[in-house]
Amino acid sequence: MNDGIDPKSEASGIKEKSQEVEEEKNIKNAKAIKDLRDIKELEENSTTLSKEKLYKFVTLSTDGLLNHYEPTFKNIEKDIERLNLKQEVLSVDISTEIEKLRKSTNEVNLG
């Protein structure tokens, strides 16, 4: 059975997408290398930095750290979201159980 999808065009599309992803990685790597070279240059060429160069150094360093730890931050974010969701579910479950206990206690006291 053919679902109307040409295997050759599908394979071509997948290949193009993987090339795009690879190209994006290369661009990011090239930018990171340039940033590292700029940082190295700033470190080597000055013992005291002008405000402009100091700002550039801090910006490049911060960008480098954020780019390096971005996957870690994203994983932590996902974990926190998952924990918050579980906490909300548990809070609702606890509230429901407390209401059931109160009703049971009231029925026993009335009966």
CSV table of C-alpha atoms in Angstrom, one decimal:
chain,number,residue,atom,x,y,z
A,1,MET,CA,0.0,0.0,0.0
A,2,ASN,CA,1.2,3.5,-0.9
A,3,ASP,CA,0.0,6.3,1.4
A,4,GLY,CA,0.7,8.8,-1.3
A,5,ILE,CA,4.2,9.5,0.1
A,6,ASP,CA,7.1,9.1,-2.3
A,7,PRO,CA,9.9,7.4,-0.4
A,8,LYS,CA,12.5,9.2,-2.5
A,9,SER,CA,11.1,12.6,-1.8
A,10,GLU,CA,10.6,11.7,1.9
A,11,ALA,CA,14.3,10.6,2.1
A,12,SER,CA,15.3,13.8,0.3
A,13,GLY,CA,13.3,15.9,2.8
A,14,ILE,CA,15.0,14.1,5.7
A,15,LYS,CA,18.4,14.6,4.2
A,16,GLU,CA,17.7,18.3,3.6
A,17,LYS,CA,16.5,18.7,7.2
A,18,SER,CA,19.6,17.0,8.6
A,19,GLN,CA,21.8,19.2,6.4
A,20,GLU,CA,20.0,22.3,7.8
A,21,VAL,CA,20.5,21.1,11.3
A,22,GLU,CA,24.2,20.4,10.6
A,23,GLU,CA,24.6,23.8,9.1
A,24,GLU,CA,23.0,25.5,12.1
A,25,LYS,CA,25.4,23.6,14.4
A,26,ASN,CA,28.4,24.7,12.2
A,27,ILE,CA,27.2,28.3,12.4
A,28,LYS,CA,26.9,28.1,16.2
A,29,ASN,CA,30.3,26.5,16.5
A,30,ALA,CA,31.9,29.1,14.3
A,31,LYS,CA,30.3,31.9,16.4
A,32,ALA,CA,31.5,30.2,19.6
A,33,ILE,CA,35.0,29.9,18.2
A,34,LYS,CA,35.0,33.6,17.2
A,35,ASP,CA,33.7,34.5,20.6
A,36,LEU,CA,36.5,32.5,22.2
A,37,ARG,CA,39.1,34.2,20.0
A,38,ASP,CA,37.7,37.6,21.0
A,39,ILE,CA,37.8,36.7,24.7
A,40,LYS,CA,41.4,35.4,24.3
A,41,GLU,CA,42.4,38.6,22.5
A,42,LEU,CA,40.9,40.7,25.2
A,43,GLU,CA,42.6,38.7,27.9
A,44,GLU,CA,46.0,38.9,26.1
A,45,ASN,CA,46.0,42.5,25.0
A,46,SER,CA,45.1,44.3,28.2
A,47,THR,CA,45.9,44.4,31.8
A,48,THR,CA,43.3,47.1,32.4
A,49,LEU,CA,40.2,47.1,30.2
A,50,SER,CA,38.3,50.1,29.0
A,51,LYS,CA,34.6,50.1,29.9
A,52,GLU,CA,33.7,49.2,26.3
A,53,LYS,CA,36.1,46.2,26.2
A,54,LEU,CA,35.1,45.1,29.7
A,55,TYR,CA,31.5,45.1,28.7
A,56,LYS,CA,32.3,43.1,25.5
A,57,PHE,CA,34.4,40.6,27.6
A,58,VAL,CA,31.5,40.2,30.1
A,59,THR,CA,29.0,39.8,27.3
A,60,LEU,CA,31.0,37.2,25.5
A,61,SER,CA,31.7,35.3,28.7
A,62,THR,CA,28.1,35.3,29.7
A,63,ASP,CA,27.0,34.2,26.2
A,64,GLY,CA,29.5,31.4,26.3
A,65,LEU,CA,28.4,30.2,29.7
A,66,LEU,CA,24.7,30.4,28.7
A,67,ASN,CA,25.3,28.5,25.4
A,68,HIS,CA,27.4,25.9,27.2
A,69,TYR,CA,24.9,25.2,30.0
A,70,GLU,CA,21.7,25.8,27.9
A,71,PRO,CA,20.9,22.1,27.6
A,72,THR,CA,21.3,21.7,31.4
A,73,PHE,CA,19.0,24.6,32.0
A,74,LYS,CA,16.4,23.2,29.7
A,75,ASN,CA,16.5,19.8,31.4
A,76,ILE,CA,16.2,21.5,34.8
A,77,GLU,CA,13.2,23.5,33.5
A,78,LYS,CA,11.5,20.3,32.3
A,79,ASP,CA,12.1,18.6,35.6
A,80,ILE,CA,10.7,21.5,37.6
A,81,GLU,CA,7.6,21.6,35.4
A,82,ARG,CA,7.1,17.9,35.8
A,83,LEU,CA,7.5,18.2,39.6
A,84,ASN,CA,5.1,21.2,39.8
A,85,LEU,CA,2.5,19.2,37.8
A,86,LYS,CA,2.9,16.2,40.2
A,87,GLN,CA,2.7,18.5,43.2
A,88,GLU,CA,-0.6,20.0,41.9
A,89,VAL,CA,-2.1,16.6,41.3
A,90,LEU,CA,-1.1,15.5,44.8
A,91,SER,CA,-2.5,18.6,46.3
A,92,VAL,CA,-5.9,18.0,44.6
A,93,ASP,CA,-5.8,14.3,45.8
A,94,ILE,CA,-5.0,15.4,49.3
A,95,SER,CA,-7.8,17.9,49.3
A,96,THR,CA,-10.2,15.3,48.0
A,97,GLU,CA,-9.2,12.8,50.7
A,98,ILE,CA,-9.5,15.5,53.4
A,99,GLU,CA,-13.0,16.3,52.3
A,100,LYS,CA,-13.9,12.5,52.4
A,101,LEU,CA,-12.5,12.2,55.9
A,102,ARG,CA,-14.5,15.3,57.1
A,103,LYS,CA,-17.7,13.9,55.6
A,104,SER,CA,-17.1,10.5,57.2
A,105,THR,CA,-16.3,12.1,60.6
A,106,ASN,CA,-19.4,14.3,60.4
A,107,GLU,CA,-21.6,11.2,59.5
A,108,VAL,CA,-20.1,9.2,62.4
A,109,ASN,CA,-20.7,12.2,64.8
A,110,LEU,CA,-24.2,12.6,63.7
A,111,GLY,CA,-25.0,8.9,63.7
